PDB file of C-alpha atoms in Angstrom:
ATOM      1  CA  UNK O   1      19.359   2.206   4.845  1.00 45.00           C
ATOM      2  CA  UNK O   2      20.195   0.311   7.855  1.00 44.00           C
ATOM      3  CA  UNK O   3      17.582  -1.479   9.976  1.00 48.00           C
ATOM      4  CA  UNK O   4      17.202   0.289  13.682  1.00 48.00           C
ATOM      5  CA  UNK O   5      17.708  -2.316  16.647  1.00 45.00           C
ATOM      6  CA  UNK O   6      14.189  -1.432  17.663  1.00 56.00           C
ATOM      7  CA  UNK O   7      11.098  -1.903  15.627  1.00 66.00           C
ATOM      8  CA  UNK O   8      10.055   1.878  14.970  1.00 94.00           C
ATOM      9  CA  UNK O   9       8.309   1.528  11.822  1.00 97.00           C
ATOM     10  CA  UNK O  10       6.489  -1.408  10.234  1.00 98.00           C
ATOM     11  CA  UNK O  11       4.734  -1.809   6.625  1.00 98.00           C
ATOM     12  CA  UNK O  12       1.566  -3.161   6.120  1.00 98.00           C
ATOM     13  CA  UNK O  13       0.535  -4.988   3.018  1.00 98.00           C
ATOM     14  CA  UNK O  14      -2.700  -5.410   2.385  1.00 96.00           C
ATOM     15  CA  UNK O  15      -3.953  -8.637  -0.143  1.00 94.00           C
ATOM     16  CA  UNK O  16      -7.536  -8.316  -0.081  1.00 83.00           C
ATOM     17  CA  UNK O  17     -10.157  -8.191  -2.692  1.00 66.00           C
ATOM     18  CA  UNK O  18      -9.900 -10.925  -5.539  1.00 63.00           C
ATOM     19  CA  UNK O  19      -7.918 -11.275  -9.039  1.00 65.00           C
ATOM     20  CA  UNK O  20     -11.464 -11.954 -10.524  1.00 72.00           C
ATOM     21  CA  UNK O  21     -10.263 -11.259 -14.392  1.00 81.00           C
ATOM     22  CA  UNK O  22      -7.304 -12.425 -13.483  1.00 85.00           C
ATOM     23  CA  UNK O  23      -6.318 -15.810 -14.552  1.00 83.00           C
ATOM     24  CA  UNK O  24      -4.087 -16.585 -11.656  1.00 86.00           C
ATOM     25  CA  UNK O  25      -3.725 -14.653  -8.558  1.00 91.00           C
ATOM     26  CA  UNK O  26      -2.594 -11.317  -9.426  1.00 93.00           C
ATOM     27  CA  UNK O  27       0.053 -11.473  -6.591  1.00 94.00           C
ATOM     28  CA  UNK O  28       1.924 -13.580  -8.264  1.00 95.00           C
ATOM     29  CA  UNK O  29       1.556 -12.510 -11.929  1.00 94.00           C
ATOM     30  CA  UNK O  30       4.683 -11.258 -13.472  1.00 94.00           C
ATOM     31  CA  UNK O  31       5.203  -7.563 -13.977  1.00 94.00           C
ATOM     32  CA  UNK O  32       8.335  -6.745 -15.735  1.00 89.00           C
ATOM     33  CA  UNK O  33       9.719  -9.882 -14.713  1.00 91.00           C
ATOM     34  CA  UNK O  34       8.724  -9.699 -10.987  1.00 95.00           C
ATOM     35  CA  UNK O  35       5.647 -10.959  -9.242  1.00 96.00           C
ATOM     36  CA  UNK O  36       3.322  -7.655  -8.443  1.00 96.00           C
ATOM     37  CA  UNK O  37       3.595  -8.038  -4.868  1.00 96.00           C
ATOM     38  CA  UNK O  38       7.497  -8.673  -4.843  1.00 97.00           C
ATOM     39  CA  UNK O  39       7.273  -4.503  -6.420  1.00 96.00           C
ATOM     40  CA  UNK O  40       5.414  -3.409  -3.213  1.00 96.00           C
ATOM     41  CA  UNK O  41       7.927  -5.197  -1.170  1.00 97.00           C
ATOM     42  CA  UNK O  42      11.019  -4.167  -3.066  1.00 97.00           C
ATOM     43  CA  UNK O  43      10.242  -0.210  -2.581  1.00 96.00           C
ATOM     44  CA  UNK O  44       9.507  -0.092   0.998  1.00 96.00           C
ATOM     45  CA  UNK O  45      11.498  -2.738   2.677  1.00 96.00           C
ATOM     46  CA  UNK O  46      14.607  -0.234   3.154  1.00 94.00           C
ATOM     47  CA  UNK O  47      12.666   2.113   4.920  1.00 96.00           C
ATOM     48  CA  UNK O  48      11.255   0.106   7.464  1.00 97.00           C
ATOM     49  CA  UNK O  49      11.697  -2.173  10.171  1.00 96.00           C
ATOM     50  CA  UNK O  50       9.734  -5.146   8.848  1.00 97.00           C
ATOM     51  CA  UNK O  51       7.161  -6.067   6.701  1.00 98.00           C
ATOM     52  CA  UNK O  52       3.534  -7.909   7.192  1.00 98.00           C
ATOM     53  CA  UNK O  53       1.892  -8.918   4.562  1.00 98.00           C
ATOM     54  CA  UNK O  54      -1.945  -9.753   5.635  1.00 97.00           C
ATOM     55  CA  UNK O  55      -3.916 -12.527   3.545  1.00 95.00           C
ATOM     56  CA  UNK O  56      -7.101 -14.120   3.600  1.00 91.00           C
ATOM     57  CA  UNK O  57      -5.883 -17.789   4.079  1.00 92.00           C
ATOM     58  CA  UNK O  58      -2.762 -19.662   4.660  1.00 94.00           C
ATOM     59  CA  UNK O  59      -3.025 -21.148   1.376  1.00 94.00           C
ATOM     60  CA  UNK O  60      -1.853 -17.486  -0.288  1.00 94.00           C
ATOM     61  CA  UNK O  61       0.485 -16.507   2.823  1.00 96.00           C
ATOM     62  CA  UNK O  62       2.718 -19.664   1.230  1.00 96.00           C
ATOM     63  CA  UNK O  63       2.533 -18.846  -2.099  1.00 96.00           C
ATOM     64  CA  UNK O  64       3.703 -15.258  -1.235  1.00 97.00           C
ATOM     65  CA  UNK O  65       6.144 -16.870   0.269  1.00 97.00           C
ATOM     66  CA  UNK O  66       8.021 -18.668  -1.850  1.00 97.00           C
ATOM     67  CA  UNK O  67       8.255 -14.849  -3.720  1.00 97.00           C
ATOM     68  CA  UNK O  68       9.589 -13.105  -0.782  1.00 98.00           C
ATOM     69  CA  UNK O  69      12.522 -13.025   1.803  1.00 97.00           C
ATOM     70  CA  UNK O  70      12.432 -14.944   4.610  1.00 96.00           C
ATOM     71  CA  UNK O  71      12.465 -11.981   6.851  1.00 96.00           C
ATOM     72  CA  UNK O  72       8.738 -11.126   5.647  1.00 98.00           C
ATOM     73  CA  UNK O  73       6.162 -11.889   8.104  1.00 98.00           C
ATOM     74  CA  UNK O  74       2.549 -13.457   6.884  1.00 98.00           C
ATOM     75  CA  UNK O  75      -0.566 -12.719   9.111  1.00 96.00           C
ATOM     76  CA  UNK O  76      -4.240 -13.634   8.522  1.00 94.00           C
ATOM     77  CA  UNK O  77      -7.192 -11.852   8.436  1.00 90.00           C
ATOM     78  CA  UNK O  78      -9.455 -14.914   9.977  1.00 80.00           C
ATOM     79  CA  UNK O  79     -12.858 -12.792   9.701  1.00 72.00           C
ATOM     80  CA  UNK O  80     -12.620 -13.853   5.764  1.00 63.00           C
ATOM     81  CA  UNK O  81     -14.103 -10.515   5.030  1.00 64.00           C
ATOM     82  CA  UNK O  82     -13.441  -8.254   2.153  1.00 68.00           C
ATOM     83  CA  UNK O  83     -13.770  -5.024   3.976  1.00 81.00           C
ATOM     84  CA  UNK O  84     -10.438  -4.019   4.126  1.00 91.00           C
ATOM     85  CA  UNK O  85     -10.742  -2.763   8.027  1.00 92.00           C
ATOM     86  CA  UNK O  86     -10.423  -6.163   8.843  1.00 91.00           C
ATOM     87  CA  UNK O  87      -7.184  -6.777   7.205  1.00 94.00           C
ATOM     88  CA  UNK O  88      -6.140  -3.475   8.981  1.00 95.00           C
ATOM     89  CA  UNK O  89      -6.604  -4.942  12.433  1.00 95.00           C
ATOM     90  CA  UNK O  90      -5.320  -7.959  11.534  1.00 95.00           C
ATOM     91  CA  UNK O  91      -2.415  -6.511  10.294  1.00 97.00           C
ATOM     92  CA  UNK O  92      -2.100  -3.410  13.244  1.00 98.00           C
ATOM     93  CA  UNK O  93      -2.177  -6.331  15.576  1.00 97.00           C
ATOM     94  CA  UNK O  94       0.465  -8.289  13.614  1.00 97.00           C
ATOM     95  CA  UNK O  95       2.772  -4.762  13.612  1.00 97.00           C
ATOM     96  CA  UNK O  96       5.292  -4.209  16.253  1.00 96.00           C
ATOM     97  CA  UNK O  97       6.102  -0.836  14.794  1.00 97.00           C
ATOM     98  CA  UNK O  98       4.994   2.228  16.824  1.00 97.00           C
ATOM     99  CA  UNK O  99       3.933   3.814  13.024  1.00 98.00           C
ATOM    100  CA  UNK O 100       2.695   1.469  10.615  1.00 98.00           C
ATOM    101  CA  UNK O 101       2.864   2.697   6.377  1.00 98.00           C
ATOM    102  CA  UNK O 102       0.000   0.933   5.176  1.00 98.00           C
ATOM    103  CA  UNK O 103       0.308  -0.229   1.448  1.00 97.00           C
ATOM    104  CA  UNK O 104      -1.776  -2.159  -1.162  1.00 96.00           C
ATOM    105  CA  UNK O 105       0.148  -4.987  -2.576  1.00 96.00           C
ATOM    106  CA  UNK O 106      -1.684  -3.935  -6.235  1.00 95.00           C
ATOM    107  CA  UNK O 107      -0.037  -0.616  -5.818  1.00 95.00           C
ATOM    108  CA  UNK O 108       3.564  -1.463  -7.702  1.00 95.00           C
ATOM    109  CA  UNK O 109       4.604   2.543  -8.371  1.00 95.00           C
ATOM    110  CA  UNK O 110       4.923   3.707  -4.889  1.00 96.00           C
ATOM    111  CA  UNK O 111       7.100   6.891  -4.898  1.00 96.00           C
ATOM    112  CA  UNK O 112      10.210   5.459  -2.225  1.00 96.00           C
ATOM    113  CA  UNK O 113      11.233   9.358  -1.606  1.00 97.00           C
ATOM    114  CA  UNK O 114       6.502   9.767  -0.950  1.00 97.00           C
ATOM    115  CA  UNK O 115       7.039   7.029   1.707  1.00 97.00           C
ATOM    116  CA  UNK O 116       9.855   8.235   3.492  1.00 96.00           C
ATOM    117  CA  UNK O 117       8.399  11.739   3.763  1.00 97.00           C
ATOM    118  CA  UNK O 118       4.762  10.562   4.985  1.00 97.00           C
ATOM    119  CA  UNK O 119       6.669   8.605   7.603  1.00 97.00           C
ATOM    120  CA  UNK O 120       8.742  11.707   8.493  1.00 96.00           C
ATOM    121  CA  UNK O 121       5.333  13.637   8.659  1.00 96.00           C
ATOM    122  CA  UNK O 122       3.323  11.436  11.243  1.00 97.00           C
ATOM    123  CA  UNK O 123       6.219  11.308  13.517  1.00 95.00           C
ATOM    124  CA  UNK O 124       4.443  12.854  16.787  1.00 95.00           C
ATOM    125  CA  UNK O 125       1.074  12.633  15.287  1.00 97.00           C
ATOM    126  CA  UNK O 126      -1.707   9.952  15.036  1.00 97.00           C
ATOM    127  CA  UNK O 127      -1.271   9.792  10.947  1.00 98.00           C
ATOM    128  CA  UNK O 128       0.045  11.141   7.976  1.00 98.00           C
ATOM    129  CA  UNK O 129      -2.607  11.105   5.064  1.00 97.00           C
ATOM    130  CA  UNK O 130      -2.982  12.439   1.789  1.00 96.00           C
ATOM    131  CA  UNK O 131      -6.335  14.661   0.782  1.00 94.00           C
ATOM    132  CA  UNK O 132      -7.351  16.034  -1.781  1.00 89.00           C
ATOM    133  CA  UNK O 133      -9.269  19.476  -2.556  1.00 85.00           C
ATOM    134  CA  UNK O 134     -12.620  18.049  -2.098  1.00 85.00           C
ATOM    135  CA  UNK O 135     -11.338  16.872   1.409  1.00 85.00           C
ATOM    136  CA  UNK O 136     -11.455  13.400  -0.160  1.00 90.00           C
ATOM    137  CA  UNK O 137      -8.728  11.320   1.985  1.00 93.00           C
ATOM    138  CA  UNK O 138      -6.561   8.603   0.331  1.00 94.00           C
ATOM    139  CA  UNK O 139      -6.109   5.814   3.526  1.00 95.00           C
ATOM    140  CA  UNK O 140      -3.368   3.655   1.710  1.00 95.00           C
ATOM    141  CA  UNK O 141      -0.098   5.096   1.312  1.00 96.00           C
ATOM    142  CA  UNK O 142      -0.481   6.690   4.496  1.00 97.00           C
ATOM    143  CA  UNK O 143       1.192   6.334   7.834  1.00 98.00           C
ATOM    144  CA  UNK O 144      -0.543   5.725  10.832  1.00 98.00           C
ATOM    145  CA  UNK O 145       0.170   5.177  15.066  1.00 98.00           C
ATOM    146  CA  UNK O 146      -0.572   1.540  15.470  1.00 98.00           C
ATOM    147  CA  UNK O 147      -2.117   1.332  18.544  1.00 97.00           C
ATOM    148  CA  UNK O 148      -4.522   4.204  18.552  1.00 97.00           C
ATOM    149  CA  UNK O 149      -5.732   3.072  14.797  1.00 97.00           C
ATOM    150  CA  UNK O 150      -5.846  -0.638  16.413  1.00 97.00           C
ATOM    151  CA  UNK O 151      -8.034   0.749  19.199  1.00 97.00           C
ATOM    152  CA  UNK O 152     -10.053   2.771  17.191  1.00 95.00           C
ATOM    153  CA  UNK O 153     -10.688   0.536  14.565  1.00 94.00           C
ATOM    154  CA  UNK O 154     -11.896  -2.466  16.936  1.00 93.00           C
ATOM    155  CA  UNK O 155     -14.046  -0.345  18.405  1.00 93.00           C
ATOM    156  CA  UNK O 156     -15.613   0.574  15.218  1.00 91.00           C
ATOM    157  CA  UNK O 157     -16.154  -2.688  14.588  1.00 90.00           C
ATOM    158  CA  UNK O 158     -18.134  -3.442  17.899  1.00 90.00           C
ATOM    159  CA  UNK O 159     -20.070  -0.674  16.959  1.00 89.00           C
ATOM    160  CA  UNK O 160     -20.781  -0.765  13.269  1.00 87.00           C
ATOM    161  CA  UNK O 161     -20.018  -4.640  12.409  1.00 82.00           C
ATOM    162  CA  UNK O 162     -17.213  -5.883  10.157  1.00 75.00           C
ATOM    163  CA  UNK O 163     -19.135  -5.882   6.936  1.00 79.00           C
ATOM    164  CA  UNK O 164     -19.944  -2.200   7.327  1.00 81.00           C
ATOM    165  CA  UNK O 165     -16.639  -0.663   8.972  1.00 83.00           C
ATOM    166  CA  UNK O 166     -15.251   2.050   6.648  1.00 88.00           C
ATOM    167  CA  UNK O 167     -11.672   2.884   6.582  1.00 92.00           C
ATOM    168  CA  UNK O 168     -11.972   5.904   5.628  1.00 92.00           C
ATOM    169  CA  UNK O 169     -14.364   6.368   8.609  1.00 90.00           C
ATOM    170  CA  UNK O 170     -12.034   5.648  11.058  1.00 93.00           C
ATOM    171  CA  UNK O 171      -9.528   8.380   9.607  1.00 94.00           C
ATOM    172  CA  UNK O 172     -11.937  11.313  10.447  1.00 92.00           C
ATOM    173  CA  UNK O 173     -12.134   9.747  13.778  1.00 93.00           C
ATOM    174  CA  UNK O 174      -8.566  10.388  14.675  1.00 95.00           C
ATOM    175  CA  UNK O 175      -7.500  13.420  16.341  1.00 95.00           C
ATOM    176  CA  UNK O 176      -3.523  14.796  15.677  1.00 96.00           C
ATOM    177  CA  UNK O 177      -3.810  13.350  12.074  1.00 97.00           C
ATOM    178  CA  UNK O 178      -1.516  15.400   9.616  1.00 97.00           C
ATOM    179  CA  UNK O 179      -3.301  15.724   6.212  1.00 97.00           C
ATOM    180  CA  UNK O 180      -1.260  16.783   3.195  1.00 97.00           C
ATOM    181  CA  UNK O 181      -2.498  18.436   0.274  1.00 96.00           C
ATOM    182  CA  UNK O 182      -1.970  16.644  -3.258  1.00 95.00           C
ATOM    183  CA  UNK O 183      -0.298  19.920  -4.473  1.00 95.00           C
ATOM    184  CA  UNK O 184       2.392  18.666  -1.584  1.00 96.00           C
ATOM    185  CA  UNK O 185       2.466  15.117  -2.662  1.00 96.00           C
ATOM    186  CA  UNK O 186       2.596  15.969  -6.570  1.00 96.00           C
ATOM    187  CA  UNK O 187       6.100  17.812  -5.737  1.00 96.00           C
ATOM    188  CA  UNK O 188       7.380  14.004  -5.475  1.00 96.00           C
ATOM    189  CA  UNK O 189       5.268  12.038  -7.018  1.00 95.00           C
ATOM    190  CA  UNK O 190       4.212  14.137  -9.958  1.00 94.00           C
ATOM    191  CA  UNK O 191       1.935  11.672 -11.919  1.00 91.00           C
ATOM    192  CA  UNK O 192       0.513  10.529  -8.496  1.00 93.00           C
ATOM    193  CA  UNK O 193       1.433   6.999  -9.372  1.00 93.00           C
ATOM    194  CA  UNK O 194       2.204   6.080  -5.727  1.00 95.00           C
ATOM    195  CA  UNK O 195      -2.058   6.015  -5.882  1.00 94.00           C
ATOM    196  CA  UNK O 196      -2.129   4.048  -8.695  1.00 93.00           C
ATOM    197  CA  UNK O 197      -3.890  -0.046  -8.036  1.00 92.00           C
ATOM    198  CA  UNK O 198      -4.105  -2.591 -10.269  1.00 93.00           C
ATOM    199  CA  UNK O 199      -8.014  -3.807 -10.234  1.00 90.00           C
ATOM    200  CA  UNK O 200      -8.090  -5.236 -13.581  1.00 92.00           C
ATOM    201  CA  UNK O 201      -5.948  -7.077 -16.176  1.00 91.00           C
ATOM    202  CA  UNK O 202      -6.753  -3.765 -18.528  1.00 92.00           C
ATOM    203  CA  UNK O 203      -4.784  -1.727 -15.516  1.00 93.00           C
ATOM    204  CA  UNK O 204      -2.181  -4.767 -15.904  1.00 92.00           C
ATOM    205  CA  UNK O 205      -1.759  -4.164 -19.227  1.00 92.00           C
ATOM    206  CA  UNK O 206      -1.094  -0.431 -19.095  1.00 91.00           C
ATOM    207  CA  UNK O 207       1.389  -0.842 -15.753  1.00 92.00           C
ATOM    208  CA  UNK O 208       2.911  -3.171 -17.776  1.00 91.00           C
ATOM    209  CA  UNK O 209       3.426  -0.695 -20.885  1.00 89.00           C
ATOM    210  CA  UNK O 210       4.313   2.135 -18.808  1.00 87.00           C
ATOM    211  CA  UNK O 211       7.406  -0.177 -17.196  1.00 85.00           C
ATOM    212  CA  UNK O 212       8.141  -0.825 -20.641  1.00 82.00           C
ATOM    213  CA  UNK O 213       8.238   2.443 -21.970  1.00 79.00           C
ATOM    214  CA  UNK O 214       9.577   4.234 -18.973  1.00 72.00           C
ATOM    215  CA  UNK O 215      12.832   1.698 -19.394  1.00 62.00           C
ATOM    216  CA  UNK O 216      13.629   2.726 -23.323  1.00 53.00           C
ATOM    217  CA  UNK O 217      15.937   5.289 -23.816  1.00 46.00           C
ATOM    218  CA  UNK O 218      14.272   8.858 -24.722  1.00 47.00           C
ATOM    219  CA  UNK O 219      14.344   9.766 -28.251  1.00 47.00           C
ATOM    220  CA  UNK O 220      12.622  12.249 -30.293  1.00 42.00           C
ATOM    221  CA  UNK O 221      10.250   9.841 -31.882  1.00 40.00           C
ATOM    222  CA  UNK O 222       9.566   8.180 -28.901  1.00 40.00           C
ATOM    223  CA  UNK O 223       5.442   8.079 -28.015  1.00 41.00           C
ATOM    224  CA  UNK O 224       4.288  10.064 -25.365  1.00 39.00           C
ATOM    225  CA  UNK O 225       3.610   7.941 -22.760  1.00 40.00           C
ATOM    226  CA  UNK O 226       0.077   6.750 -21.428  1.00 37.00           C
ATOM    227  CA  UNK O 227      -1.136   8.608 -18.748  1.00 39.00           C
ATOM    228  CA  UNK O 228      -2.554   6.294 -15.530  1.00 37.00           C
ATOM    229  CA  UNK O 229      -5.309   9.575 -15.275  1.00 31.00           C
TER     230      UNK O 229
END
């Protein structure tokens, strides 16, 4: 896809949390032969008209770096938090984008076709988010208006405090959000692997054999292969 000449769209990466488990930083661990955050990259950078990745310190914005195009711009959450609303504003700040797709960089099996269409549906709305039947909301993978999240989100913070800001929160705060069902989002993304994060090197392990199997040819004796759910 070829980039606009204005900055319409920009993708968020989140890096927070920790690799604890992990015995490097999980950003840069090989999966199938490419760092996990290089997967996260590698799906959405076609679709949009740059990239942020947000980190907790410099330190990790380099090492990214050296994993990444040049193109790829690093931004830092200074509150050293790990309540992710802080990496949002750090990173809604960062964005240029009048939509931002906000991704976790632990999330390697984003469905490309699931971005493109949650992009398509928040055009002329505040956000486009996924819910489920119990009205439970899933904030990454989503598409939001940068400024009015930006707004809304400091504010939040003035009121409530860093440490207790909740994403998900903010969301229900929003007014013009589209929400789409999960019997929408399973037409393209059947498995709902675009939802699936890598907390632990057990969850490494089983990305890791479901790249592995999904590459081998299909054959009648071939294992079924193991479901994320």
């Amino acid at each position: 896809m070829k980039k606009r000449l204005t900055i319409d769209i920009s993708a968020v990466i989140l890096t927070g949390g920790t690799s604890k488990g992990f015995p490097d930083d999980k950003g840069t661990m090989l999966l199938d032969n490419k760092v996990l955050i290089r997967h996260v990259f590698d799906i959405v950078n076609a679709l949009v008209d740059e990239v942020i990745i947000v980190t907790n310190t410099q330190e990790r914005a380099d090492r990214y770096a050296k994993f990444l195009p040049k193109t790829v711009k690093f931004t830092i959450d200074n509150q050293q938090t790990t309540n992710v609303v802080g990496e949002v504003i750090a990173g809604f700040e960062a964005a240029q984008g009048k939509y931002a797709l906000l991704l976790s960089y632990d999330a390697p099996f984003v469905n490309k076709n699931l971005a493109q269409f949650l992009i398509d549906l928040a055009m002329g709305k505040t956000a486009a988010v996924s819910r489920t039947p119990d009205n439970e909301i899933e904030p990454l993978c989503a598409v939001y208006q940068t400024k009015t999240v930006l707004e809304i989100a400091k504010q939040t913070v003035i009121d409530e405090g860093v440490m207790t800001a909740d994403l998900w929160a903010i969301v229900e705060k929003l007014r013009g959000v589209r929400y789409i069902s999960m019997s929408v989002i399973k037409q393209i993304d059947p498995e709902l692997h675009s939802f699936f994060s890598i907390n632990t090197p057990l969850e490494f392990k089983r990305a890791t054999l479901w790249l592995q199997r999904k590459q081998k040819p299909p054959g009648k004796h071939q294992k079924k292969q193991l479901p994320f759910y």
